[in-house]
Structures are given as structure tokens and as C-alpha cells.
Short mmCIF file of C-alpha atoms and ligand atoms in Angstrom, two decimals:
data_model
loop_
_atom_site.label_atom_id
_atom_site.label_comp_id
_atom_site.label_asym_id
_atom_site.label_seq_id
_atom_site.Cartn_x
_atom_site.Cartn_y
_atom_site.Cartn_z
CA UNK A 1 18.92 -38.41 -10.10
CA UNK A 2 20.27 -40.24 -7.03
CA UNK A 3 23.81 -41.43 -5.87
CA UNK A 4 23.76 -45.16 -6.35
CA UNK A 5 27.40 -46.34 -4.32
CA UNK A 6 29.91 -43.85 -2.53
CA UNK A 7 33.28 -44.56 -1.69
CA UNK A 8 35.54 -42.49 0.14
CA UNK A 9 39.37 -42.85 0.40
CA UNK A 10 41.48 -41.21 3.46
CA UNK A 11 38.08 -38.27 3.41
CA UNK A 12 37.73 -36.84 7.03
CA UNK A 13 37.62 -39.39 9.43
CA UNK A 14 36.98 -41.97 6.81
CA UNK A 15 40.17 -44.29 5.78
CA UNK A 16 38.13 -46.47 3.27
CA UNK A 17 34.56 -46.85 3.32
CA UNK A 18 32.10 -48.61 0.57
CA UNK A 19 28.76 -48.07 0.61
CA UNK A 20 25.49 -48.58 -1.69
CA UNK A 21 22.41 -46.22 -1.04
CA UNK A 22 18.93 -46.53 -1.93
CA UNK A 23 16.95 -44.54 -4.33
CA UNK A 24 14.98 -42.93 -1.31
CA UNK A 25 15.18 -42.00 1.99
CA UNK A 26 18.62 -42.74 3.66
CA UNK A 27 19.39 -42.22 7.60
CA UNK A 28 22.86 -42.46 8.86
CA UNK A 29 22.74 -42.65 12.41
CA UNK A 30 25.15 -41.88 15.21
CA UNK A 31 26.60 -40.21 18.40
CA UNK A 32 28.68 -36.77 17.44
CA UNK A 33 31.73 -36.59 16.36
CA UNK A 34 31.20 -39.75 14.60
CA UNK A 35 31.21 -39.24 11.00
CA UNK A 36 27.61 -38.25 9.65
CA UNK A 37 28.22 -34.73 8.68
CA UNK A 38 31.43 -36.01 6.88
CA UNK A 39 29.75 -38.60 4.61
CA UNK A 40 27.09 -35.56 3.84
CA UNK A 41 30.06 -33.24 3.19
CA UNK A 42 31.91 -35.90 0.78
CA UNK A 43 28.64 -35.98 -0.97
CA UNK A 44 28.34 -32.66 -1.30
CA UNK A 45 32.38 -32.33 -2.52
CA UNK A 46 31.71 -35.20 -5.46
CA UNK A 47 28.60 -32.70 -6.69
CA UNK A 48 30.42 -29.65 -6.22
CA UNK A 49 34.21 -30.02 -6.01
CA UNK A 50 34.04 -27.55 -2.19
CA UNK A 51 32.42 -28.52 0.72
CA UNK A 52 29.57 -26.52 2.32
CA UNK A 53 31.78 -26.18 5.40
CA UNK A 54 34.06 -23.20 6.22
CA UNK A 55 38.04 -23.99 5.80
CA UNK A 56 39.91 -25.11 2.65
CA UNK A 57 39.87 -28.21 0.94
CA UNK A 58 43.18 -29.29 2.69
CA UNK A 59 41.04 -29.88 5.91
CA UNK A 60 38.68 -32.78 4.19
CA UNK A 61 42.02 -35.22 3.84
CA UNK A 62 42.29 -37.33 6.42
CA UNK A 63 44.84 -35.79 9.10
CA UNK A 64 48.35 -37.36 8.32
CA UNK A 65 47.43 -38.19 4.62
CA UNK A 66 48.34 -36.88 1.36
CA UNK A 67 45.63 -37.34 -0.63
CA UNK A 68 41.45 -38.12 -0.62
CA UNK A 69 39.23 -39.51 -3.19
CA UNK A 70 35.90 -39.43 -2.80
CA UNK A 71 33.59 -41.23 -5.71
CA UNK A 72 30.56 -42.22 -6.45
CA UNK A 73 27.95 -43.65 -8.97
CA UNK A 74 24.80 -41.60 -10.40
CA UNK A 75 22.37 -42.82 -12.02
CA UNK A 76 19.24 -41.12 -13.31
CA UNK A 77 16.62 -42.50 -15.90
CA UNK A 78 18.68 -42.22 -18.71
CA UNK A 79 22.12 -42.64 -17.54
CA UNK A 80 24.61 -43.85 -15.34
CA UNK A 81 27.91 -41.93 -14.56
CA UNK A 82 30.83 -42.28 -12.51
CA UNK A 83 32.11 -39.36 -11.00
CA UNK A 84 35.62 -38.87 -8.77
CA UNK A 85 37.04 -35.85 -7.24
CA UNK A 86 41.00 -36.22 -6.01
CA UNK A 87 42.00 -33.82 -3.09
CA UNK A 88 45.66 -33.63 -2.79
CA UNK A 89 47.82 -30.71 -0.96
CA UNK A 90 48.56 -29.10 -4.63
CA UNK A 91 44.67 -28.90 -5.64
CA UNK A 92 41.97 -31.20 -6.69
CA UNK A 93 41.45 -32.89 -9.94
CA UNK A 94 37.97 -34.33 -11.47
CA UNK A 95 36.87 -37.05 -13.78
CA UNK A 96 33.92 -38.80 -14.95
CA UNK A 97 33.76 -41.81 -16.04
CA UNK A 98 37.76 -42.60 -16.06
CA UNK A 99 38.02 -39.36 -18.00
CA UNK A 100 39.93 -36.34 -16.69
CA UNK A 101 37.87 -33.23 -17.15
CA UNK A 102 40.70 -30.39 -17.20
CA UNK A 103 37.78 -27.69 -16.22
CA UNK A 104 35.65 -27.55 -13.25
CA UNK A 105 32.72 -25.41 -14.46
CA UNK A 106 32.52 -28.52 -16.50
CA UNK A 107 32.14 -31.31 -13.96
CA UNK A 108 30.26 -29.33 -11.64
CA UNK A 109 27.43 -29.26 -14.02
CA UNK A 110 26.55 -33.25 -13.65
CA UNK A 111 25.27 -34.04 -10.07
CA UNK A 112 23.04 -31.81 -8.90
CA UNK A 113 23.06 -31.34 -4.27
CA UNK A 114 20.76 -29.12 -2.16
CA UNK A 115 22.09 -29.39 1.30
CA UNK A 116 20.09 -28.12 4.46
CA UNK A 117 22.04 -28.06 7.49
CA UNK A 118 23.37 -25.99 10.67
CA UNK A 119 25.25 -23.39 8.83
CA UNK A 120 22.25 -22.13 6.85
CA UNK A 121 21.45 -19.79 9.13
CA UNK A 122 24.48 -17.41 7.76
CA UNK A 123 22.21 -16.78 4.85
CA UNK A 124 20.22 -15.00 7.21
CA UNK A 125 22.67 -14.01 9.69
CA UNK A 126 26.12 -14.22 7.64
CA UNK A 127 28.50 -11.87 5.61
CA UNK A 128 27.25 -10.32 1.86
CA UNK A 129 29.88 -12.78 0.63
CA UNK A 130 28.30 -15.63 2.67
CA UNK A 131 25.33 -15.13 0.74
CA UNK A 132 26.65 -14.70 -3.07
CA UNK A 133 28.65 -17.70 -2.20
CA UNK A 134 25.78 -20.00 -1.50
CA UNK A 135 24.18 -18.13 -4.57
CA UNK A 136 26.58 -18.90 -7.12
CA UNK A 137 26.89 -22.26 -6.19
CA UNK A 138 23.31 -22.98 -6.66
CA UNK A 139 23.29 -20.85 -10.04
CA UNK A 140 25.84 -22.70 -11.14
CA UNK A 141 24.08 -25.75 -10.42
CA UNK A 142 20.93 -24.24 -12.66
CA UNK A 143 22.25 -22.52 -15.30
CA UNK A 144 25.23 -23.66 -17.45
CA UNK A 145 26.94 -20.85 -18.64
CA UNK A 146 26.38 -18.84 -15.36
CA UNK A 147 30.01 -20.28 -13.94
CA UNK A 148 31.33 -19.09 -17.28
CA UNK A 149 30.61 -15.95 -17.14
CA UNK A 150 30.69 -15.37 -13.38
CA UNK A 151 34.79 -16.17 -13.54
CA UNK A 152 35.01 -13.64 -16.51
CA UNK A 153 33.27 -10.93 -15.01
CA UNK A 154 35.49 -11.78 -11.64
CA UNK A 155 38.99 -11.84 -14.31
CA UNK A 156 38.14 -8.53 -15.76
CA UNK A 157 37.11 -7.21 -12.35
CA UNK A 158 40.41 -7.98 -10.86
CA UNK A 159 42.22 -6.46 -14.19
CA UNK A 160 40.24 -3.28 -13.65
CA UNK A 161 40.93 -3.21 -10.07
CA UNK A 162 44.86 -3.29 -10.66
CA UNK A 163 44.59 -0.70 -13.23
CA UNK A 164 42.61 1.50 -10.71
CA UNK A 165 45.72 0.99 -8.10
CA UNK A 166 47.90 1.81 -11.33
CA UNK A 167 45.51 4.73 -11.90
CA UNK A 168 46.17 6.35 -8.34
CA UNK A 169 49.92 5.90 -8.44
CA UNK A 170 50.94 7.33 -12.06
CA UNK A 171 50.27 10.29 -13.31
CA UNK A 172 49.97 9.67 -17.30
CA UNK A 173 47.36 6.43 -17.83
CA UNK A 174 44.87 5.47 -20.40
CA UNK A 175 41.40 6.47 -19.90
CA UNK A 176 40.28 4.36 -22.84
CA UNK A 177 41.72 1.65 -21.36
CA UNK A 178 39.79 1.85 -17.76
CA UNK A 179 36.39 1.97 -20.65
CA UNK A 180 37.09 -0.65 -22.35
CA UNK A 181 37.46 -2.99 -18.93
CA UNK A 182 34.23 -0.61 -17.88
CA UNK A 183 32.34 -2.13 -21.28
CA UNK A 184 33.81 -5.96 -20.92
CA UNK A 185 32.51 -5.68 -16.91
CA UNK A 186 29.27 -4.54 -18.15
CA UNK A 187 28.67 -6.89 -20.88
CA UNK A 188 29.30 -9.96 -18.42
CA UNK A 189 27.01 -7.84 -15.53
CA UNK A 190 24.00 -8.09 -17.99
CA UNK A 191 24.02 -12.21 -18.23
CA UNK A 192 25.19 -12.55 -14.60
CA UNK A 193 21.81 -10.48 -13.74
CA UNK A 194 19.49 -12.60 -16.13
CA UNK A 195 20.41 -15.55 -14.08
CA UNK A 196 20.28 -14.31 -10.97
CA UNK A 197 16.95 -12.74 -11.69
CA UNK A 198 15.41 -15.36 -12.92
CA UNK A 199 16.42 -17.42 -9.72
CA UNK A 200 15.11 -14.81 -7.34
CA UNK A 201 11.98 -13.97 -9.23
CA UNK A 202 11.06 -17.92 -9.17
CA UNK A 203 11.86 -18.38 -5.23
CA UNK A 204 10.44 -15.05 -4.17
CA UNK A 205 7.09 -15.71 -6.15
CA UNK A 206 6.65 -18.81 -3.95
CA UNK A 207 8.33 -19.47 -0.69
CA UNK A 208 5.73 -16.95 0.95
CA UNK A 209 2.90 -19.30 0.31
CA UNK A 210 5.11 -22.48 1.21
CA UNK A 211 6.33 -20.70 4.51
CA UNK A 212 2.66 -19.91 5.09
CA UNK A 213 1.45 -23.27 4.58
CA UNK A 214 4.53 -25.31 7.00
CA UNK A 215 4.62 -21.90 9.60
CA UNK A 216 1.03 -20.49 9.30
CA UNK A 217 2.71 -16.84 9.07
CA UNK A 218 2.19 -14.39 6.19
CA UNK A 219 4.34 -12.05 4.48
CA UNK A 220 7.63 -13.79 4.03
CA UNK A 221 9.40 -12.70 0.69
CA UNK A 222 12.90 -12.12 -0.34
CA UNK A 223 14.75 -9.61 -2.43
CA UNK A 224 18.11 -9.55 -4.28
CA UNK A 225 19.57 -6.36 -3.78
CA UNK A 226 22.21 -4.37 -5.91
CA UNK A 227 23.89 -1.17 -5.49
CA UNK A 228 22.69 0.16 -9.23
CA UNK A 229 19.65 0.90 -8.03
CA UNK A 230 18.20 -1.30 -10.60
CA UNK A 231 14.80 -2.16 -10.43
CA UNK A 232 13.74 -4.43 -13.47
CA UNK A 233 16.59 -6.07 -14.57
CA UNK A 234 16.07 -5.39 -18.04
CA UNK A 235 19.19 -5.06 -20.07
CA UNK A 236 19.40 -1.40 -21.32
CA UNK A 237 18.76 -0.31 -17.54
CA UNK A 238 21.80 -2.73 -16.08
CA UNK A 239 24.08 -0.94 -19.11
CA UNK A 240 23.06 2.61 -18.49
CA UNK A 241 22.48 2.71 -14.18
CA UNK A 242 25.98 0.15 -14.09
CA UNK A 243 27.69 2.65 -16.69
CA UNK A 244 26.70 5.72 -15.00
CA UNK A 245 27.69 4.51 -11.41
CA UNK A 246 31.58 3.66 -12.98
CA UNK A 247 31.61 7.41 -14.46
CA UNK A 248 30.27 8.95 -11.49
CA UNK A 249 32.22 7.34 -9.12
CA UNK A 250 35.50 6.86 -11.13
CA UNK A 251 37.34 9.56 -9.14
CA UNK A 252 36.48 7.66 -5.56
CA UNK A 253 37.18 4.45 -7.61
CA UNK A 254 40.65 5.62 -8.57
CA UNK A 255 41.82 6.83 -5.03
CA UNK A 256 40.53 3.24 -3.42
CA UNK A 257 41.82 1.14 -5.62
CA UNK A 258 38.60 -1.12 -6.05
CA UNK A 259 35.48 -0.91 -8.25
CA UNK A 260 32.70 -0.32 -5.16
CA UNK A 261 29.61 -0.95 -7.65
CA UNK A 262 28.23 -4.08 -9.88
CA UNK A 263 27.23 -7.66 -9.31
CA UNK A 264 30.16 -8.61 -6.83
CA UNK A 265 28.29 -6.63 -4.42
CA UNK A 266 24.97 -7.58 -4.38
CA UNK A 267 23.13 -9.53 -1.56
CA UNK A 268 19.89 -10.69 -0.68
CA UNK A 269 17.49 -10.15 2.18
CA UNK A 270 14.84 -11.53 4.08
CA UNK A 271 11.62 -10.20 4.80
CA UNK A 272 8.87 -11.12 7.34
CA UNK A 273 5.95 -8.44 6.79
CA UNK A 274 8.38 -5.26 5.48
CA UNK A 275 10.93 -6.54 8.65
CA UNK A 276 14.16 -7.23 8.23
CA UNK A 277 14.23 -11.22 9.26
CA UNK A 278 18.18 -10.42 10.28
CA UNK A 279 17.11 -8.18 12.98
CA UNK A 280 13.75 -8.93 13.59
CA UNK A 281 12.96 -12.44 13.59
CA UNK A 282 13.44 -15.24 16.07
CA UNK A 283 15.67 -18.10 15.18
CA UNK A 284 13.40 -20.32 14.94
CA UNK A 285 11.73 -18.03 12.25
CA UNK A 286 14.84 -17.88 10.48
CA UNK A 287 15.32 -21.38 10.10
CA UNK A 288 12.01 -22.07 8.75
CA UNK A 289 12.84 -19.18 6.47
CA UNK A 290 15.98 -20.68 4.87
CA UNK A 291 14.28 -24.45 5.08
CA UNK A 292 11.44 -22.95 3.01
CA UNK A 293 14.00 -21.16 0.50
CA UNK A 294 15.67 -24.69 -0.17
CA UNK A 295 12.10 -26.35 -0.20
CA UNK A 296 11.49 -23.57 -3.09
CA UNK A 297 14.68 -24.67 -4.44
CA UNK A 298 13.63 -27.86 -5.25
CA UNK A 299 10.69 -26.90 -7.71
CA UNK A 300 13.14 -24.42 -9.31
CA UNK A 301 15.55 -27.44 -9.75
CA UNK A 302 12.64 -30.09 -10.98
CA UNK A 303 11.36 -27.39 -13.49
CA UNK A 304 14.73 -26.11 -15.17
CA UNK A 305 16.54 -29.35 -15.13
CA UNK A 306 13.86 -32.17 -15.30
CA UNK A 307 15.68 -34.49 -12.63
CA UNK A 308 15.11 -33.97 -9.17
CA UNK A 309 18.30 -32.92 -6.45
CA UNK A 310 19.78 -35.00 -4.13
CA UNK A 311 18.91 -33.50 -0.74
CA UNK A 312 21.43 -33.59 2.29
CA UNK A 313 19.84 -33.00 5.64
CA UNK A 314 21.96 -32.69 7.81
CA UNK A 315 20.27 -33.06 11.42
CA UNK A 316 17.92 -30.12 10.78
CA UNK A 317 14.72 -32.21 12.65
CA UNK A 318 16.06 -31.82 16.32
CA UNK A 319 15.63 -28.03 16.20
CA UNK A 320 12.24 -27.83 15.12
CA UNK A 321 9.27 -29.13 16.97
CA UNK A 322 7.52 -32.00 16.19
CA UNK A 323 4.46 -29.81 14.38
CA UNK A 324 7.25 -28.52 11.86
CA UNK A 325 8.96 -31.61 11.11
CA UNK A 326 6.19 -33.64 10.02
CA UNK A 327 4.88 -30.59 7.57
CA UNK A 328 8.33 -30.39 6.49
CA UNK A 329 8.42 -33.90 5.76
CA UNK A 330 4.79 -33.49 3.92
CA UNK A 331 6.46 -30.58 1.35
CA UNK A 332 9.63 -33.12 0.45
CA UNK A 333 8.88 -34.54 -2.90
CA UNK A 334 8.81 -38.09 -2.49
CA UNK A 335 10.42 -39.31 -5.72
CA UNK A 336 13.49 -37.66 -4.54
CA UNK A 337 16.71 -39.18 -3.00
CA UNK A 338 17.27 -37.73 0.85
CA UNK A 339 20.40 -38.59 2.79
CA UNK A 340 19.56 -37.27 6.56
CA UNK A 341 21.55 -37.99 9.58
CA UNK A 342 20.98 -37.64 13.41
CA UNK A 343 21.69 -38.94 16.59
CA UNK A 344 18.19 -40.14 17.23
CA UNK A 345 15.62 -41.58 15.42
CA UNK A 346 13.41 -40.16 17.49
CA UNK A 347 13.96 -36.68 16.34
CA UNK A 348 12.61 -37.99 12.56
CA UNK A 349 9.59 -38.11 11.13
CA UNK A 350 7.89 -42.03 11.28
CA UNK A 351 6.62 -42.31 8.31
CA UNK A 352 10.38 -41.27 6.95
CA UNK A 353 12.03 -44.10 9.42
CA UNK A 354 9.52 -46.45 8.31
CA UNK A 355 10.36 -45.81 4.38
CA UNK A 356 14.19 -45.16 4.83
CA UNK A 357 17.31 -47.79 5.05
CA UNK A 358 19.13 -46.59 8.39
CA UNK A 359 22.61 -47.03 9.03
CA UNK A 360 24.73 -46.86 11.60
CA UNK A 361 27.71 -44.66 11.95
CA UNK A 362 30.52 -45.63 14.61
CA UNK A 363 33.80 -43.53 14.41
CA UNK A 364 34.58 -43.59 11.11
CA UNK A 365 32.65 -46.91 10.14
CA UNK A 366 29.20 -47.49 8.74
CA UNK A 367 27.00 -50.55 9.17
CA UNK A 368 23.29 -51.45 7.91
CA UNK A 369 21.11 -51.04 11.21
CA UNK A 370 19.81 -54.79 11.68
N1 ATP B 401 40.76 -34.33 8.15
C1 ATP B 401 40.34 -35.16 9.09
N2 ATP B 401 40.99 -36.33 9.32
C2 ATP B 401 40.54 -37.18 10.28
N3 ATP B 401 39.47 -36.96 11.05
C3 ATP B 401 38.79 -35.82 10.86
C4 ATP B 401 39.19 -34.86 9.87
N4 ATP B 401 38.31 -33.81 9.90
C5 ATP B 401 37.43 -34.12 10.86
N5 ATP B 401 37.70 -35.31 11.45
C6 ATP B 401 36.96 -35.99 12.53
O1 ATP B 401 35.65 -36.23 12.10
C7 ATP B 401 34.81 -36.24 13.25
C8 ATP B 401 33.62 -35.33 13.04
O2 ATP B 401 32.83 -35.86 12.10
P1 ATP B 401 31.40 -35.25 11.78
O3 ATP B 401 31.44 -33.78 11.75
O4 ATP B 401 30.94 -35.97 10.57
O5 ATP B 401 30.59 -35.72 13.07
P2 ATP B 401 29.03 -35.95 13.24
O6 ATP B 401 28.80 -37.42 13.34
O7 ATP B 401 28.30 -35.21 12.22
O8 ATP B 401 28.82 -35.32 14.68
P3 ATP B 401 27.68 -34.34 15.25
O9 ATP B 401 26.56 -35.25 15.67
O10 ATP B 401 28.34 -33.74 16.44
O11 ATP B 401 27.33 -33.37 14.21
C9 ATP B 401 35.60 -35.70 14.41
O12 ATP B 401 35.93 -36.80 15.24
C10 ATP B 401 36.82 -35.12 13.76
O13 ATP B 401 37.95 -35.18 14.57
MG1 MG B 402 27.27 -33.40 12.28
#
């Protein structure tokens, strides 16, 4: 699929900007503080309804405006769609195609992003919740129903975690009632882990040889972690390790008020030959790392969804050497539609320059390079 025409209304430091893209490879070009990352970001927002970015949603209006619409045209082999997101101060509202869609698990399921940029390297060096974030999301992006269930599992877990607070302070509660939220958590843990297993089993089972092949290092892998000590995923494990944790632990549970075991706190790691790539590796490692996870990402995309991602890269060539751009630009699919910025075109791959439209971004404008 690719993003055909953008247009962005009071977004960032954009007042109102039209623009067509190309199937392939485009370049926006500029100095900082110019705009790039924005148009990447408002890209990212029409996919996905929250930007990559850090802050809330208030932050991507232009300053001194009520309201920002970004929209956009995609078009894959089959069909064309128009999609619109509307940030206002109150909250955002979607539609496709003139049509309001009243739930965003809905929309988010029609334009599929994979963005590499700066802040990746919080999924190596970032929170827990940095991490599950950024998993979700791309879950979400894969699976249909994952969204669905996720915000159940996260409804029930909030119920349960007010009833544990209730719990502490009362003396006469219902037991049964704490098991029944115990069995409704547990029934949405066992989908929410068939996703994200399937996601991890697919990336860890190749981004070792793809990091090998761009890095010439062996032994990278990753691992989802959990606190059930589960092992295989398989669904009578999850019900009896996640039940047993809640009954063992219901008395620690009770006096803090929160439910410290299950899906909400898992995380994933990492690994460069059995060491920890948080601690051990250099940042340059770590980079390559998280580019190689995304490059992974890709081929999970392709295979589960049969339409390729629209890839945002945002000024990720000027930190690697030359050596690692041009493999990296060797691994990206080529019937794939890549929005990149920098401030040079030196820092980019020729043979992407020579194949790519560039354009030029200048404080809030863009421009076709001549
Ligand atoms: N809500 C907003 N309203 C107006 N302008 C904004 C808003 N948010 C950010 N900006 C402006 O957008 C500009 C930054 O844009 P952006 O991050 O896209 O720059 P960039 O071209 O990617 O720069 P760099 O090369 O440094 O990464 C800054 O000038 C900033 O003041
Ligand atoms: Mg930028």
C-alpha cells in the first residue's frame, strides 16, 4: 500500500500544505527545525491516530490553533481510500472515506506505518512501558482483534485493581467476586499471549541472521519476557501458572492495591551472545539491533497482511557509516513506499537519491527539488 496525496491543516508547523507522493522512494530534505520529522509524524498520526513522539496529541496542533486535520489518500492494488484524523483540544475523531468511524480499533486497522527513527533506541534503552507501547501498536497493526481484546483485558484489570483497593479498606468483601475478575483477566491473557507470541516467535527466528548479514556479528536474538514464568505459551499453561500467581499472591495483591502479575507487565529484551544489549552493547550495536527488528518487521507485515508497510525513516543514515547504510538500503524491499528525510543528501544511499523524488522542506513549506 502507499500514501498517494497528504494534506495537513494547522499540523505542527504546517498551516496548509498539499502534497502528492510517489509510489517509491520519497526524500524530504531540509535544515532542522524545519518541518521533516513533522510531515513523518502526521503520517504516522493518519495510520495510527498517536504520534510516535512523546507528549499528547494537543502538542501536534499548530501553536495558537484549535484544531488539525491531517488526511491523506491510500491506495493499494485493489483499493483506494481516503482517510482523515481531526485533532481538536476535546479529542480526535476519524473517518474514512467521508464516513465517521465512532471506534478507533476500527480505523487503525486500514493503513499500515513502520517508522524507524531517533527514539528507537528506548526499545533498547527505555521504560517496560516504552516497550509494550511500541508492541501493541505494531500488534495492533497485525492482528485485528488484538486491540479488542488488549482494552478488555486493560477494563477488567482496572475493575480488579479498584476492588483490590476496596479489598484492603473493608473488612466484609466478596471473594467470588475478585475470581470471577481473576477468570475474565485470564481468559483475555490467553489471546493477548497468542498474538504476542506469534509476533516474537516470527522476529526472533530471523533478525539474528539479518543482523548477521548487515553487521557481520552472531548471536543476536530477542525474548519476550513475562512474570508467569511461562515458557511455551500454550493455553492450559497461561491459565494454570497466571491462576496460580493471582492465588498465591492475592494477600500482597490486596495490601498494594494493584495486580503485580499478567500481560501488563511483560517486556522484551535484547540479546547479543547471552548479553544483555541494554548493558552491554555499544550504541551503535543497539541501533543496528532495533533497525534489524523493524527490517524483520517488514516480512512479518508482507506475510500476514499481503500488502507491504509504508516505511518512515526518519534521518536514521547520518548515524551509521557508510558500510551500514548501503546494506541497509540492500535489505529494504524495493516494491515498498519509503518516506526518508535528512539534512543532506549526502548522508543517503545513491542508488536511493537516484530512484527517489526529493523535496525540499523550508520552515513549514515544501517544494519539488528542481
Ligand atoms: N504545535 C506546533 N505548532 C507550530 N510549530 C510547531 C509545533 N510543534 C513543533 N513546531 C515546530 O516545528 C519545528 C520542528 O519541526 P521538525 O521536528 O519536523 O524539524 P526537522 O526538520 O525534523 O528538524 P531536525 O533536522 O532538527 O530533526 C520547530 O520549528 C518547532 O517549533
Ligand atoms: Mg527531525
Amino acid at each position: 500500500m502507499y500514501l498517494s496525496k497528504l494534506k495537513l491543516k494547522n499540523f505542527r508547523n504546517y498551516k496548509d500544505l498539499k502534497l502528492s507522493l510517489s509510489s517509491g522512494i520519497n526524500i524530504f530534505i531540509g535544515d532542522n527545525a524545519q518541518g521533516k520529522t513533522n510531515i513523518l509524524e502526521s503520517i504516522y498520526v493518519l495510520a495510527l491516530t498517536k504520534s510516535p513522539r512523546f507528549g499528547t496529541n494537543n502538542q501536534l496542533i499548530r501553536y495558537g490553533f484549535e484544531e488539525g486535520i491531517i488526511s491523506g489518500v491510500l491506495k493499494d492494488s485493489k483499493k483506494m481510500n481516503e482517510l482523515k484524523v481531526s485533532l481538536s483540544k476535546t479529542g480526535k475523531k476519524v473517518s474514512m472515506n467521508g464516513k465517521n468511524i465512532s471506534k478507533i480499533s476500527d480505523y487503525i486497522f486500514n493503513m499500515k506505518v513502520i517508522m524507524f527513527g531517533p527514539e528507537d533506541l528506548d526499545l533498547i534503552k527505555g521504560s517496560p512501558q516504552d516497550r509494550r507501547n511500541f508492541m501493541n501498536i505494531q500488534i495492533s497493526q497485525l492482528y485485528a482483534p488484538y486491540v479488542h481484546y488488549l482494552n478488555e483485558y486493560n477494563k477488567i484489570l482496572k475493575n480488579r485493581n479498584e476492588y483490590l483497593k476496596f479489598m484492603n479498606l473493608n473488612q466484609y468483601t466478596d471473594p467470588r467476586y475478585l475470581e470471577i475478575l481473576d477468570e475474565k483477566l485470564i481468559d483475555r491473557a490467553v489471546i493477548i499471549y497468542k498474538y504476542r507470541y506469534e509476533y516474537f516467535r516470527f522476529i526472533s527466528s530471523k533478525i539474528g541472521v539479518v543482523f548477521q548479514k548487515i553487521v557481520g556479528e552472531d548471536g543476536l536474538y530477542i525474548k519476550l519476557e513475562n512474570n508467569l514464568d511461562l515458557i511455551n505459551y500454550e493455553e492450559e499453561e497461561i491459565r494454570s501458572k497466571f491462576s496460580n500467581k493471582l492465588k498465591n499472591h492475592q494477600k500482597k495483591e490486596i495490601l498494594q492495591g494493584t495486580t503485580l502479575y499478567g500481560p501488563h507487565r511483560d517486556d522484551f529484551c535484547f540479546f547479543l551472545e547471552e548479553n544483555s544489549m541494554k548493558i552491554f552493547a555499544s550504541q551503535g550495536q543497539q541501533r543496528m539491533a532495533i533497525i534489524c527488528f523493524k527490517l524483520v518487521e517488514i516480512e512479518l507485515f508482507h506475510k500476514i497482511l499481503h500488502t507491504m508497510p509504508i516505511l518512515l525513516l526518519d534521518d536514521i543514515f547520518s548515524e551509521l557509516d557508510v558500510k551500514k547504510r548501503n546494506q541497509l538500503v540492500q535489505y529494504l524491499p524495493t516494491n515498498v513506499q519509503v518516506i526518508v528525510t535528512t539534512t543532506d543528501l549526502k548522508n543517503i544511499n545513491k542508488k536511493l537519491v537516484e530512484k527517489g523524488r526529493v523535496l525540499i522542506v523550508k520552515n513549514g513549506n515544501v517544494e519539488e527539488k528542481a
